[in-house]
Short mmCIF file of C-alpha atoms in Angstrom, two decimals:
data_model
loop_
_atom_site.label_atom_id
_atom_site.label_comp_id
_atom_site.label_asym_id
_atom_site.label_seq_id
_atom_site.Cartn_x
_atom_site.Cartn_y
_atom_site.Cartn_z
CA UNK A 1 -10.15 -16.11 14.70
CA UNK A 2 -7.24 -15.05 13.52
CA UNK A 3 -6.84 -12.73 10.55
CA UNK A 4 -4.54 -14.88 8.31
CA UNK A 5 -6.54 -18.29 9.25
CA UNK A 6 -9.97 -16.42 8.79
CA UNK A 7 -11.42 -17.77 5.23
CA UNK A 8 -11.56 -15.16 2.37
CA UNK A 9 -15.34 -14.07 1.47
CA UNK A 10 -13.78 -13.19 -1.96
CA UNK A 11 -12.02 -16.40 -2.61
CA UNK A 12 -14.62 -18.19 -4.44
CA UNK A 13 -15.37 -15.18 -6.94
CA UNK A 14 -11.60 -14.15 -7.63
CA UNK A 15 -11.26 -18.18 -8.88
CA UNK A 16 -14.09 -18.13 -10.59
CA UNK A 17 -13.03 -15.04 -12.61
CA UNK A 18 -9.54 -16.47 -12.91
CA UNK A 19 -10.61 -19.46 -14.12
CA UNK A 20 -12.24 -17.24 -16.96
CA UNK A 21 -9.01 -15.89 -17.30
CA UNK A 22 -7.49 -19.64 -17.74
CA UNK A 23 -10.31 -21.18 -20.09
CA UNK A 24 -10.36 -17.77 -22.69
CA UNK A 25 -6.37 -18.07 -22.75
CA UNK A 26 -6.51 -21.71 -23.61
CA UNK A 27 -9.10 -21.29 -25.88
CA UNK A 28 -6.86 -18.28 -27.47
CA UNK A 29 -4.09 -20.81 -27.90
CA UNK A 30 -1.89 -18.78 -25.72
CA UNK A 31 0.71 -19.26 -22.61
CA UNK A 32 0.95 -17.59 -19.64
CA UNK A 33 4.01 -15.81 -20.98
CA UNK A 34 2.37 -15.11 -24.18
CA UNK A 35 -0.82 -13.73 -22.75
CA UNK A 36 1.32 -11.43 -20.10
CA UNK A 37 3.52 -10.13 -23.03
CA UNK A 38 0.71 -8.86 -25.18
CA UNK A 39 -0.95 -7.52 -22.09
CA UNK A 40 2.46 -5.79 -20.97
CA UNK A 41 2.27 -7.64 -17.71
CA UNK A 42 4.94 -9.93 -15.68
CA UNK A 43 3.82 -13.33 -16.62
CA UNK A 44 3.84 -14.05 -12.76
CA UNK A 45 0.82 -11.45 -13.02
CA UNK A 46 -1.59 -13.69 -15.16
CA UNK A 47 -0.53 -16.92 -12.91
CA UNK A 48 -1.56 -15.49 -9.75
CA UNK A 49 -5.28 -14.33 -11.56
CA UNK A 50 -5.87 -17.65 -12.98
CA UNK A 51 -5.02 -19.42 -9.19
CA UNK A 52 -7.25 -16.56 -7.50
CA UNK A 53 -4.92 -14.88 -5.65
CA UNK A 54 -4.69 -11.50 -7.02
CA UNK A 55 -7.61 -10.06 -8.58
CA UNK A 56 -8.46 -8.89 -11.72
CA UNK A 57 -8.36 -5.47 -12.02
CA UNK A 58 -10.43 -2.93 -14.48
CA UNK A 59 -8.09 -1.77 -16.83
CA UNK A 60 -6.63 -5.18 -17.17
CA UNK A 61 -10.24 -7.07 -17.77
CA UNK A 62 -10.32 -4.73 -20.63
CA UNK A 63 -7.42 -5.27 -22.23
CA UNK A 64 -7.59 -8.97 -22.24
CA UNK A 65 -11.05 -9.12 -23.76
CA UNK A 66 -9.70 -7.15 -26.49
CA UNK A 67 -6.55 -9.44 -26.96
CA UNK A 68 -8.73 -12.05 -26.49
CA UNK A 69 -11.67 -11.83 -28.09
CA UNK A 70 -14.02 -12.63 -24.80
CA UNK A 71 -16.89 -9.87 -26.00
CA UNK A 72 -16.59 -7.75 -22.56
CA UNK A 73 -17.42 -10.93 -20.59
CA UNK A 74 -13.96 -10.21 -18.29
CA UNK A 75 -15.28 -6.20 -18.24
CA UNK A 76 -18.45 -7.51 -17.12
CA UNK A 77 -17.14 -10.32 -13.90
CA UNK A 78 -14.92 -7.72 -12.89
CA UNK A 79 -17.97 -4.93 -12.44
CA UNK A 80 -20.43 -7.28 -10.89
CA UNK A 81 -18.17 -8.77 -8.25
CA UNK A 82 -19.50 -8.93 -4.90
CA UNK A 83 -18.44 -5.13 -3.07
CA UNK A 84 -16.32 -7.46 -0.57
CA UNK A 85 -13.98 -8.34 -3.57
CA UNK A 86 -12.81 -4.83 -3.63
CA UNK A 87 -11.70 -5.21 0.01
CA UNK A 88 -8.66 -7.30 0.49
CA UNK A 89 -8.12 -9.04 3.77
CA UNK A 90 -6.25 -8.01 5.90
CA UNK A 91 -4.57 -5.40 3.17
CA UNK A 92 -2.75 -8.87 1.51
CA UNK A 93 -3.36 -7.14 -2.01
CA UNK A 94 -2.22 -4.29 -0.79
CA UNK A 95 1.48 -5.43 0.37
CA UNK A 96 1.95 -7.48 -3.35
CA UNK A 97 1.09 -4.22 -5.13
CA UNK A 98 3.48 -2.31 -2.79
CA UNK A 99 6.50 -4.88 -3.44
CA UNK A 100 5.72 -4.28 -7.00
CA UNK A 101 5.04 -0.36 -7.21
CA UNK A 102 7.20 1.92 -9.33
CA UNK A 103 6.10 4.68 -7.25
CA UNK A 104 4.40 5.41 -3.72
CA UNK A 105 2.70 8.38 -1.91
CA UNK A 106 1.58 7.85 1.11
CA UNK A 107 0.09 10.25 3.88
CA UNK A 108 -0.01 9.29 6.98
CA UNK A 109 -1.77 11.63 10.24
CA UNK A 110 -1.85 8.72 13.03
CA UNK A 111 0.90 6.48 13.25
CA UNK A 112 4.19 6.11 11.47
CA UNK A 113 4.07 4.54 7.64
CA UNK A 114 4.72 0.81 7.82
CA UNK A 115 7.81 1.46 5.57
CA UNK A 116 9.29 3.65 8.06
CA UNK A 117 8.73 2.07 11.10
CA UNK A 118 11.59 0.48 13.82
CA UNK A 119 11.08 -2.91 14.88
CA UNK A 120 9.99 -1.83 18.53
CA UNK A 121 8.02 1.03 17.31
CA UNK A 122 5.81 -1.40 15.25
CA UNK A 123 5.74 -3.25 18.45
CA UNK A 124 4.41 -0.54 20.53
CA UNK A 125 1.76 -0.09 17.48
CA UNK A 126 0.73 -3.66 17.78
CA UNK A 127 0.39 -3.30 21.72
CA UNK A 128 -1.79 -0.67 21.57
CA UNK A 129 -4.66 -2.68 19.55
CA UNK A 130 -7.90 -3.14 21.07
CA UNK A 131 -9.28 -5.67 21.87
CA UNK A 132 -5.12 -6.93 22.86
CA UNK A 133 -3.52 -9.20 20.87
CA UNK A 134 -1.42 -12.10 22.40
CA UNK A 135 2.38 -11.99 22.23
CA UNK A 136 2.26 -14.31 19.09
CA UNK A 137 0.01 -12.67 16.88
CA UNK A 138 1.82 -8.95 18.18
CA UNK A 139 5.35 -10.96 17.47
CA UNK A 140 3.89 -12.40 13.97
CA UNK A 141 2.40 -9.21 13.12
CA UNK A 142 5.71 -7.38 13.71
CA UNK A 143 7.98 -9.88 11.87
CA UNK A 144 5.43 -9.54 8.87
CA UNK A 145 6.00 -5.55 8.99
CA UNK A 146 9.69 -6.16 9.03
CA UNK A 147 9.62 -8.13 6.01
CA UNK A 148 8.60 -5.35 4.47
CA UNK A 149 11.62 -3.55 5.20
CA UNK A 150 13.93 -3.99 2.76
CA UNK A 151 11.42 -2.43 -0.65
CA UNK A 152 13.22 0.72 -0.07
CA UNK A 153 16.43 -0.73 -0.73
CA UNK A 154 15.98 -3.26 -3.53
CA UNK A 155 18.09 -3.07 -6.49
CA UNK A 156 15.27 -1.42 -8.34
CA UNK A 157 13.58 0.61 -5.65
CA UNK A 158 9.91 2.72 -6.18
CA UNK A 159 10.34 6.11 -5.80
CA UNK A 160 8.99 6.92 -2.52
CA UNK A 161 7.15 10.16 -1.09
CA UNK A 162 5.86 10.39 2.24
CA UNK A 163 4.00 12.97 4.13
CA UNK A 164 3.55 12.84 8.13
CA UNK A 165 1.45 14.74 10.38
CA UNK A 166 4.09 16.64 12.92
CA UNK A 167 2.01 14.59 15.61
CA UNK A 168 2.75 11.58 14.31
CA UNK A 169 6.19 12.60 15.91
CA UNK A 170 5.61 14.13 18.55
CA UNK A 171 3.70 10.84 20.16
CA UNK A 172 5.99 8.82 21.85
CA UNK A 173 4.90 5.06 21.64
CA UNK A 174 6.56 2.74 23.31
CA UNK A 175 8.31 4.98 25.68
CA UNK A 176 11.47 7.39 25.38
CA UNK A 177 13.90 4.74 24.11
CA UNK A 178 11.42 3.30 21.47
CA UNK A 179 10.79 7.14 20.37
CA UNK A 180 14.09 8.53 19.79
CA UNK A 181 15.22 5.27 17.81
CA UNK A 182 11.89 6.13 15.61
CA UNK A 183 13.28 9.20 15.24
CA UNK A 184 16.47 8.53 14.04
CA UNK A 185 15.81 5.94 12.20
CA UNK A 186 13.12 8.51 10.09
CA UNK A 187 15.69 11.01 9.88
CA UNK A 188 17.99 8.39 8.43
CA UNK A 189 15.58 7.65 5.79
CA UNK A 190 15.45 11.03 4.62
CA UNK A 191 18.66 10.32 3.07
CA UNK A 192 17.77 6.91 1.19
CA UNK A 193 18.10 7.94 -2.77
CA UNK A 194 14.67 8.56 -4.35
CA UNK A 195 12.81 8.39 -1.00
CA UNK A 196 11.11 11.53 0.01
CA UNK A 197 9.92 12.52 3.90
CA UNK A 198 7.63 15.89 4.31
CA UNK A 199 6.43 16.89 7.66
CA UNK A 200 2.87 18.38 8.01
CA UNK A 201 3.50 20.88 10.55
CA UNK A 202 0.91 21.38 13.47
CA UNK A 203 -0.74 24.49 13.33
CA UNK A 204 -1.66 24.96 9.74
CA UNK A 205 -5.13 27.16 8.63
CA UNK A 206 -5.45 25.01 5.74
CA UNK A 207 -5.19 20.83 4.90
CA UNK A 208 -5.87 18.96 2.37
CA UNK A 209 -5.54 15.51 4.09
CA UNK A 210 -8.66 16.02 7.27
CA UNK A 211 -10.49 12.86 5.45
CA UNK A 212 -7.56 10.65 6.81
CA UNK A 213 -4.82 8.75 5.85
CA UNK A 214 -4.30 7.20 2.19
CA UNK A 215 -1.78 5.51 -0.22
CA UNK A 216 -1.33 6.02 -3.88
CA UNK A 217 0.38 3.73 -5.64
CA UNK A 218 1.58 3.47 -9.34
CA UNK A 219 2.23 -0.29 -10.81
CA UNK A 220 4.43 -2.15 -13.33
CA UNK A 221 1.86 -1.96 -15.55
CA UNK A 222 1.45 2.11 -15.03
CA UNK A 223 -2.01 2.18 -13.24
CA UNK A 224 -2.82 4.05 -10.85
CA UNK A 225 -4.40 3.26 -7.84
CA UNK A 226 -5.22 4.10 -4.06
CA UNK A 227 -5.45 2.53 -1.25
CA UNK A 228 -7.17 3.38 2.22
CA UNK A 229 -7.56 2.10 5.44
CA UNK A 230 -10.64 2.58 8.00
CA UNK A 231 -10.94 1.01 11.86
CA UNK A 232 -12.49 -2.36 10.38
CA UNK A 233 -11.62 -2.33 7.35
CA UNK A 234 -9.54 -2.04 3.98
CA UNK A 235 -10.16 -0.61 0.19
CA UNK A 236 -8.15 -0.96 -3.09
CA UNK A 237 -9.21 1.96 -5.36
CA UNK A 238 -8.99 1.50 -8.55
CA UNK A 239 -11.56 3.82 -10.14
CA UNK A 240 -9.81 6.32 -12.37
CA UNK A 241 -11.85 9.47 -10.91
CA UNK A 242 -11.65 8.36 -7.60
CA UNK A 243 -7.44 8.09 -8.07
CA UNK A 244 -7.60 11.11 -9.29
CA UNK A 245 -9.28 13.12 -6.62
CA UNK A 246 -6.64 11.65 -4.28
CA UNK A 247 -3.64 12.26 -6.44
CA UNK A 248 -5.20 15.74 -6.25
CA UNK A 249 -5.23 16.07 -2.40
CA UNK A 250 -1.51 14.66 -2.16
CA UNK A 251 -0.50 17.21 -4.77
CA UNK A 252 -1.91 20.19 -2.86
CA UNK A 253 -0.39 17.92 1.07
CA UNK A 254 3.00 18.61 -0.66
CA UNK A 255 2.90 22.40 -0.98
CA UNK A 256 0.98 22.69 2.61
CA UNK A 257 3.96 20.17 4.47
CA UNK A 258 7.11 21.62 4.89
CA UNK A 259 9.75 20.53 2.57
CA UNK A 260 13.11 18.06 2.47
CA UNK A 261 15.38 20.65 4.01
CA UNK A 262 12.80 22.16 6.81
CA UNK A 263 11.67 18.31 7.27
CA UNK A 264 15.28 17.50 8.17
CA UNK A 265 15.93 20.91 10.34
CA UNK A 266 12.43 19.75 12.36
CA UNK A 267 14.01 15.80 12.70
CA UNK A 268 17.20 17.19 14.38
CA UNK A 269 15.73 19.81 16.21
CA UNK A 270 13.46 16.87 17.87
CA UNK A 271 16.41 14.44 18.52
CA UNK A 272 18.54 17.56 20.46
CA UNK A 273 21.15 17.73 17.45
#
């Protein structure tokens, strides 16, 4: 079955807590709007809870039983969830957050971050899946990445660090063609304002990053929070020690990769400039 027809085990739990969400707000005597200014969220935050489409985060829970009175009973659905609530198909969650974010880290050690990709090189990615995919759901799959495309340049964009293993770029997916567009198009990027590109060299004594890949992320609403990837699956992190430990590893990834100016010398010695 296809990922974005296959039914969401967490549906029925994320509307039952945002119908929580709903009934203590009307209770309260509040809007939408009212409820997301207190909270010092976009109102468009509290709509999608209440419809169970994003969930309800920890920090959040709390702060609306305070402002409304709810005795730690949104605290509570939050921390008793089923586990697979924390897991958002298909990394959905994961792409509203990122359209959102103020700021993004992300280190990457396998394949090129989604944000930085080329068309074909996201379509050599997609060919490369196992079991195959048909040319529909590789062709779906790639315009979905592409939409993606344009969060660097938005009139308000986050500020962007990213940190690639040197192997990353020295595979060539998709053939010669497909790899030295990748490659110029990354290079490019190094110049977009407020975006950041560090390359972990090959060859290092020392890394910080050997548990894999990850992506921190800081919201509207200034929390923090992670997100990984594994073969089957997906996790939102949200847990403040967990964050941290991350934010800790991409701290020490920065001083280990090399930085803006060596990054750059390594792009154009690879592209033969």
């Amino acid at each position: 079955m296809h990922p974005r027809t296959r039914q969401r085990k967490n549906a029925s739990a994320m509307k039952m807590v945002g119908k929580l969400v709903g009934r203590f707000r009307v209770c309260a005597c509040l809007t939408q709007a009212q409820l997301a200014s207190q909270a010092k969220v976009q109102p468009e935050t509290i709509a999608s809870i209440e419809q169970g489409r994003r969930p309800l985060l920890p920090d959040l829970a709390r702060r609306l039983d305070e402002l409304l009175d709810t005795k730690k009973a949104l605290e509570t659905a939050v921390e008793n969830m089923p586990e697979v609530d924390l897991i958002p198909a298909w990394a959905e969650r994961y792409m509203d957050l990122e359209r959102e974010a103020l700021a993004l880290s992300w280190f990457e050690n396998q394949v090129l971050p989604g944000l930085l990709q080329t068309e074909n090189y996201a379509r050599a990615v997609f060919r490369t899946d196992v079991p195959a995919l048909s040319e529909g759901e590789i062709e779906e799959r790639v315009a979905a990445r592409m939409n993606r495309m344009d969060i660097l340049h938005q009139t308000e964009p986050p500020t962007a660090s990213f940190i690639i293993s040197e192997a990353v770029l020295r595979d060539r997916l998709g053939g010669d063609t497909v790899y030295m567009e990748m490659l110029r198009h990354v290079r490019e990027c190094t110049e977009i304002p407020g975006v950041t590109i560090q390359i972990m060299p090959l060859g290092r004594s020392t890394h910080a990053g050997l548990s894999g890949p990850f992506i921190l992320l800081e919201t509207p609403e200034h929390q923090r929070l992670a997100y990984t990837e594994t073969q089957r699956g997906s996790q939102l992190i949200s847990a403040s020690g967990d964050v941290s430990i991350l934010e800790r590893k991409y701290a020490m990834l920065r001083t280990q990769a090399l930085n803006i100016e060596e990054t750059r010398a390594l792009l154009d010695q690879l592209l033969g400039e």
